[in-house]
Structure formats: structure tokens, C-alpha cells
PDB file of C-alpha atoms in Angstrom:
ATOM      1  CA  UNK Z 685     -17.694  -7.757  -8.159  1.00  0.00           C
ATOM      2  CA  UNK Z 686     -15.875  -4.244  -7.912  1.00  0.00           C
ATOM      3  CA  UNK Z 687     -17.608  -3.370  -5.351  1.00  0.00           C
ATOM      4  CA  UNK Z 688     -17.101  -6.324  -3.270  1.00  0.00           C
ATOM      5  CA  UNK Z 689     -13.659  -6.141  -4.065  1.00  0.00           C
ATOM      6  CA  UNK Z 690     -13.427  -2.347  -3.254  1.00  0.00           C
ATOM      7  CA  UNK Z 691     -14.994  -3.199  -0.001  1.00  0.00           C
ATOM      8  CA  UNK Z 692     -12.802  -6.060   1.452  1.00  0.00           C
ATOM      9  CA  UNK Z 693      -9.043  -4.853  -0.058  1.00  0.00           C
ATOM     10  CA  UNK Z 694      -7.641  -3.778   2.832  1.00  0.00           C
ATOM     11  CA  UNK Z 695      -7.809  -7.192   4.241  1.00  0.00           C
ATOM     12  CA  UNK Z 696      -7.616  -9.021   1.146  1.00  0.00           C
ATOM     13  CA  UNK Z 697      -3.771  -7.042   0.722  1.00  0.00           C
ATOM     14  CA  UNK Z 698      -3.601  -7.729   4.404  1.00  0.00           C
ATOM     15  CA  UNK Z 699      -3.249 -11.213   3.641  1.00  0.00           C
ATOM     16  CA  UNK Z 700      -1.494 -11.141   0.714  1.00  0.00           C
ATOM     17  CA  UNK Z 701       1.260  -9.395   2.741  1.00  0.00           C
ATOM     18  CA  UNK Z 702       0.800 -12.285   5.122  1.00  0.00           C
ATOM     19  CA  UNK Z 703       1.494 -14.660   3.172  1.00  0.00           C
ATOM     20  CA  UNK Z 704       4.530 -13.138   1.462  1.00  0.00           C
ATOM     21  CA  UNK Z 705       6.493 -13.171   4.445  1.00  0.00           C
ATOM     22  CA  UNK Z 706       5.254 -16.168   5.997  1.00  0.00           C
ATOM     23  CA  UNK Z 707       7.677 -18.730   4.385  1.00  0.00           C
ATOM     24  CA  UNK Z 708      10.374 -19.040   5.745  1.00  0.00           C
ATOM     25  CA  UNK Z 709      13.162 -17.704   2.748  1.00  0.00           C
ATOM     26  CA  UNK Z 710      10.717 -14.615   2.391  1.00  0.00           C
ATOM     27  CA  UNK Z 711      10.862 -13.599   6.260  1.00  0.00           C
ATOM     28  CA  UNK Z 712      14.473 -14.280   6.395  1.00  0.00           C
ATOM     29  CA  UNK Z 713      14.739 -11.350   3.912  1.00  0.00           C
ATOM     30  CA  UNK Z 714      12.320  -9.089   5.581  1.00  0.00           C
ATOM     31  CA  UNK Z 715      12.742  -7.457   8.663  1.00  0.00           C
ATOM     32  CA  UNK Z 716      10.085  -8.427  10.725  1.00  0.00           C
ATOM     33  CA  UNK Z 717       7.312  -5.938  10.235  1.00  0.00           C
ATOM     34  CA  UNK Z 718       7.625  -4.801   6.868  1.00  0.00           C
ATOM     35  CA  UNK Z 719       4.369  -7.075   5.607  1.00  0.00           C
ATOM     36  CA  UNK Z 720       3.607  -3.901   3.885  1.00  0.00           C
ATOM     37  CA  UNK Z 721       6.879  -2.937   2.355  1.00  0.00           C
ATOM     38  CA  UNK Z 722       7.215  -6.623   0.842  1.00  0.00           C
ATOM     39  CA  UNK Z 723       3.833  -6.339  -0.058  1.00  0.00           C
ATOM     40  CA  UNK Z 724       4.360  -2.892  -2.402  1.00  0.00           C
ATOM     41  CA  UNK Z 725       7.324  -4.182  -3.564  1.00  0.00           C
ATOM     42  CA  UNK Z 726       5.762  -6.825  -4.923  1.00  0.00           C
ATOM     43  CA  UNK Z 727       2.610  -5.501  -6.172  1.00  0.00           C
ATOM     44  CA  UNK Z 728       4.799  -2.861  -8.202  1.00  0.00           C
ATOM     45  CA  UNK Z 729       4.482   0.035  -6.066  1.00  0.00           C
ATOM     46  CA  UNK Z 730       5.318   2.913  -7.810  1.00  0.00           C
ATOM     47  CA  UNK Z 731       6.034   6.604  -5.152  1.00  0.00           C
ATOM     48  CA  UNK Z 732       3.542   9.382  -6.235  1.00  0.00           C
ATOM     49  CA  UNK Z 733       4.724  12.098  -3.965  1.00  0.00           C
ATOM     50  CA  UNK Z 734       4.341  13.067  -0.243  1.00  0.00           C
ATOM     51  CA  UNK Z 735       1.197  15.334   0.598  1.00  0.00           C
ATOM     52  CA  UNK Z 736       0.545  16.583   4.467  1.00  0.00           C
ATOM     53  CA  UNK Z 737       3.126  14.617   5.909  1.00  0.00           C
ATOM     54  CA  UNK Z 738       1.228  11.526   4.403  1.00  0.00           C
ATOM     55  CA  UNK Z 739       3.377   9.219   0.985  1.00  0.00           C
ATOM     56  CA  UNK Z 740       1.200   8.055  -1.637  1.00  0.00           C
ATOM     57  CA  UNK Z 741       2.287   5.318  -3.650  1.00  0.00           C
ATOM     58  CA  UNK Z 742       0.574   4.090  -6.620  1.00  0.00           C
ATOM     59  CA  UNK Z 743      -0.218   0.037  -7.749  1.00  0.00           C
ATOM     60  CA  UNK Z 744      -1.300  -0.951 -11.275  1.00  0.00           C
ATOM     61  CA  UNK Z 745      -3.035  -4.051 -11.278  1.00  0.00           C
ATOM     62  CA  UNK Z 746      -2.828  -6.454 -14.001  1.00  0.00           C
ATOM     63  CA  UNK Z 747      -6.596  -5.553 -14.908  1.00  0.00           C
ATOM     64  CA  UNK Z 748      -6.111  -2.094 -15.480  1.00  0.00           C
ATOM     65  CA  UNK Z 749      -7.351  -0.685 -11.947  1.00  0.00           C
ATOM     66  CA  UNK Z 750      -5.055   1.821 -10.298  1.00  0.00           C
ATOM     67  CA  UNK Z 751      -4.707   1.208  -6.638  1.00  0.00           C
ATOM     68  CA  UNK Z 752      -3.747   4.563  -4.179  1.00  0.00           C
ATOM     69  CA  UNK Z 753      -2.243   3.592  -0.652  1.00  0.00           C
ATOM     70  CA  UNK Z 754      -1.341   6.379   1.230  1.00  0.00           C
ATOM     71  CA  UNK Z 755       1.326   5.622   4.333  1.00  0.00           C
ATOM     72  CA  UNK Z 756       2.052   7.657   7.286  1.00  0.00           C
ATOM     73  CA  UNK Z 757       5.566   6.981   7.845  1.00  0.00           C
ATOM     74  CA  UNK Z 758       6.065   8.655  11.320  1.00  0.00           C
ATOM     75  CA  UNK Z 759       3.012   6.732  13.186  1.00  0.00           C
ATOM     76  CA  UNK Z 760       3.542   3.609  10.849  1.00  0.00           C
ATOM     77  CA  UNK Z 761      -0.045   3.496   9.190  1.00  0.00           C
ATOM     78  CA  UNK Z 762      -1.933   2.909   5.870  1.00  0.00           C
ATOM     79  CA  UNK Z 763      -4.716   2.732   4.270  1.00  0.00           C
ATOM     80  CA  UNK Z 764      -6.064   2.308   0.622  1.00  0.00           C
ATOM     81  CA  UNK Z 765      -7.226   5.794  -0.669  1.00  0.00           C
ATOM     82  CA  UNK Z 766      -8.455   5.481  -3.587  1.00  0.00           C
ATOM     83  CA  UNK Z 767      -9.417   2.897  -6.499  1.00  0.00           C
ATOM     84  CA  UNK Z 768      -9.633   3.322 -10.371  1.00  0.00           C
ATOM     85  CA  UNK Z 769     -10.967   0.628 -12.283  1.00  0.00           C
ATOM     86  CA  UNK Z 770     -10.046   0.660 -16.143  1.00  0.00           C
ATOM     87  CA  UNK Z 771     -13.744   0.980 -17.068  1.00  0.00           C
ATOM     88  CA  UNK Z 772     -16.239   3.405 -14.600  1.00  0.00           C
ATOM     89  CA  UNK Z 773     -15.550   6.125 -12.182  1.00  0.00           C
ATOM     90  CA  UNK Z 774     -12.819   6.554  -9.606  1.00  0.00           C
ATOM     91  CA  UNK Z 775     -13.789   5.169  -6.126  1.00  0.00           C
ATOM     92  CA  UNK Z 776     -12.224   7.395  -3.295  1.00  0.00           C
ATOM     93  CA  UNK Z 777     -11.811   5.814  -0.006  1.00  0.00           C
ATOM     94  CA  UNK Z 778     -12.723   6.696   3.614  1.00  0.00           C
ATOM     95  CA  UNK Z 779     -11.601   3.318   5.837  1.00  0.00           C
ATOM     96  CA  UNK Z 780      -9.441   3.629   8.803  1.00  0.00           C
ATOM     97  CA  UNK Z 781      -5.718   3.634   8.739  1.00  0.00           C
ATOM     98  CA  UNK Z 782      -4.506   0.160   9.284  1.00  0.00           C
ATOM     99  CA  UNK Z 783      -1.085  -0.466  11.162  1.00  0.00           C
ATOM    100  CA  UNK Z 784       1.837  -0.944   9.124  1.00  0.00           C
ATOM    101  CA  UNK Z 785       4.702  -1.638  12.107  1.00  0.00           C
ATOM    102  CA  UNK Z 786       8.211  -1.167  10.399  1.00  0.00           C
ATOM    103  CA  UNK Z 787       7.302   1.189   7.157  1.00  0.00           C
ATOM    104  CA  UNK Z 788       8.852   3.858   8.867  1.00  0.00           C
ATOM    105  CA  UNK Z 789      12.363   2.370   8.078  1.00  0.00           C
ATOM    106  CA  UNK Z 790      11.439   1.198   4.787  1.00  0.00           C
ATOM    107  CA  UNK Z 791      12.489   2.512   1.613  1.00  0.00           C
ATOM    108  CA  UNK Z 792       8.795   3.620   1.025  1.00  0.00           C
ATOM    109  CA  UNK Z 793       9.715   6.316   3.854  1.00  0.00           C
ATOM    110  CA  UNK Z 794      13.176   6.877   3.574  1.00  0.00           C
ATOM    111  CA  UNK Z 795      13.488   7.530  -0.029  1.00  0.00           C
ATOM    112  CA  UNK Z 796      13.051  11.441  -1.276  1.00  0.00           C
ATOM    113  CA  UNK Z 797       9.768  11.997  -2.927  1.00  0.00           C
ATOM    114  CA  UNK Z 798       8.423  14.856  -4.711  1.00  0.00           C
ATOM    115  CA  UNK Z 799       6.171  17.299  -2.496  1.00  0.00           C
ATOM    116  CA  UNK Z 800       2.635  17.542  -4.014  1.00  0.00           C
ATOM    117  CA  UNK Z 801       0.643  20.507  -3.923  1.00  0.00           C
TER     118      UNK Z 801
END
């Protein structure tokens, strides 16, 4: 079931973001574009740091799992980096950067972040 789940998250948050702004009170507070700002804000997106130019942000699911998503503010793309279920060994990710139109104004770019090393 992790695995399957490791395999289809991009899409599956995707569509979560989707949905979030999709009615009509949620996209009047959005900007348009920000599916993944709304979507970190509410999954309880914690900033990590900034690394290469690229942010990493953090999600705790309700399981246990730790959720990575790194963001590349200037050419507005993410991608999920890596996974850590409670129970077994971290799964680090290789999928393509997905588009995330708008981050780049978002607080998940704009706010200072520690510089990892």
C-alpha cells in the first residue's frame, strides 16, 4: 500500500490541491495559481531550509510519514523528494518536477529560510 501510495502522490496531492481551490469561497481567497501554496498550507507545511537555489518544506502526515517537497521558486516547480513512513526505511524520490504556476509569489518563496549545507 506504501508503495502504491509512494508511486501515485504527486498526482494524488495534485488533486487534493485541485480540489481545495475549486469551490468557489476557497478560490476567491487564492490567487489563481497557488494550488500548491493552498495545498502546503493546508497539509501543515512546515520550511526546512533552502539548498541550491531549491526550498524544502516538510509535511507530517497524520500516520506518522514525513513528506519532503522541494520547490523551485524562480522557474515555479515541485516535486516530492522524499518519503518517510513511521515504520521502514526512507524512500528518496527521483520524479520530474511538476509545475507549480504562482509559488514564486507565495509565502513558501518569499519568506527567509535558513541556508542548508
Amino acid at each position: 500500500m506504501t508503495r502504491l501510495l509512494s508511486r501515485r502522490l504527486p498526482l494524488l496531492l495534485t488533486a487534493i490541491a485541485g480540489c481545495l481551490v475549486s469551490h468557489p469561497a476557497a478560490a476567491w481567497a487564492a490567487p489563481a495559481g497557488s494550488n500548491l501554496s493552498v495545498l502546503l498550507q493546508a497539509a501543515g507545511g512546515q520550511p526546512l531550509g533552502l539548498y541550491d537555489g531549491v526550498r524544502f518544506v516538510r509535511i507530517n502526515a497524520s500516520d506518522g510519514t514525513r513528506i519532503t517537497v522541494t520547490i523551485n521558486c524562480e522557474q515555479e516547480l515541485w516535486r516530492v523528494a522524499r518519503i518517510e513512513p513511521r515504520t521502514g526505511r526512507a524512500d528518496f524520490r527521483d520524479d520530474r518536477f511538476q509545475s507549480a504556476a504562482g509559488i514564486g509569489r507565495s509565502r513558501w518563496c518569499t519568506t527567509p529560510v535558513r541556508t542548508m549545507e
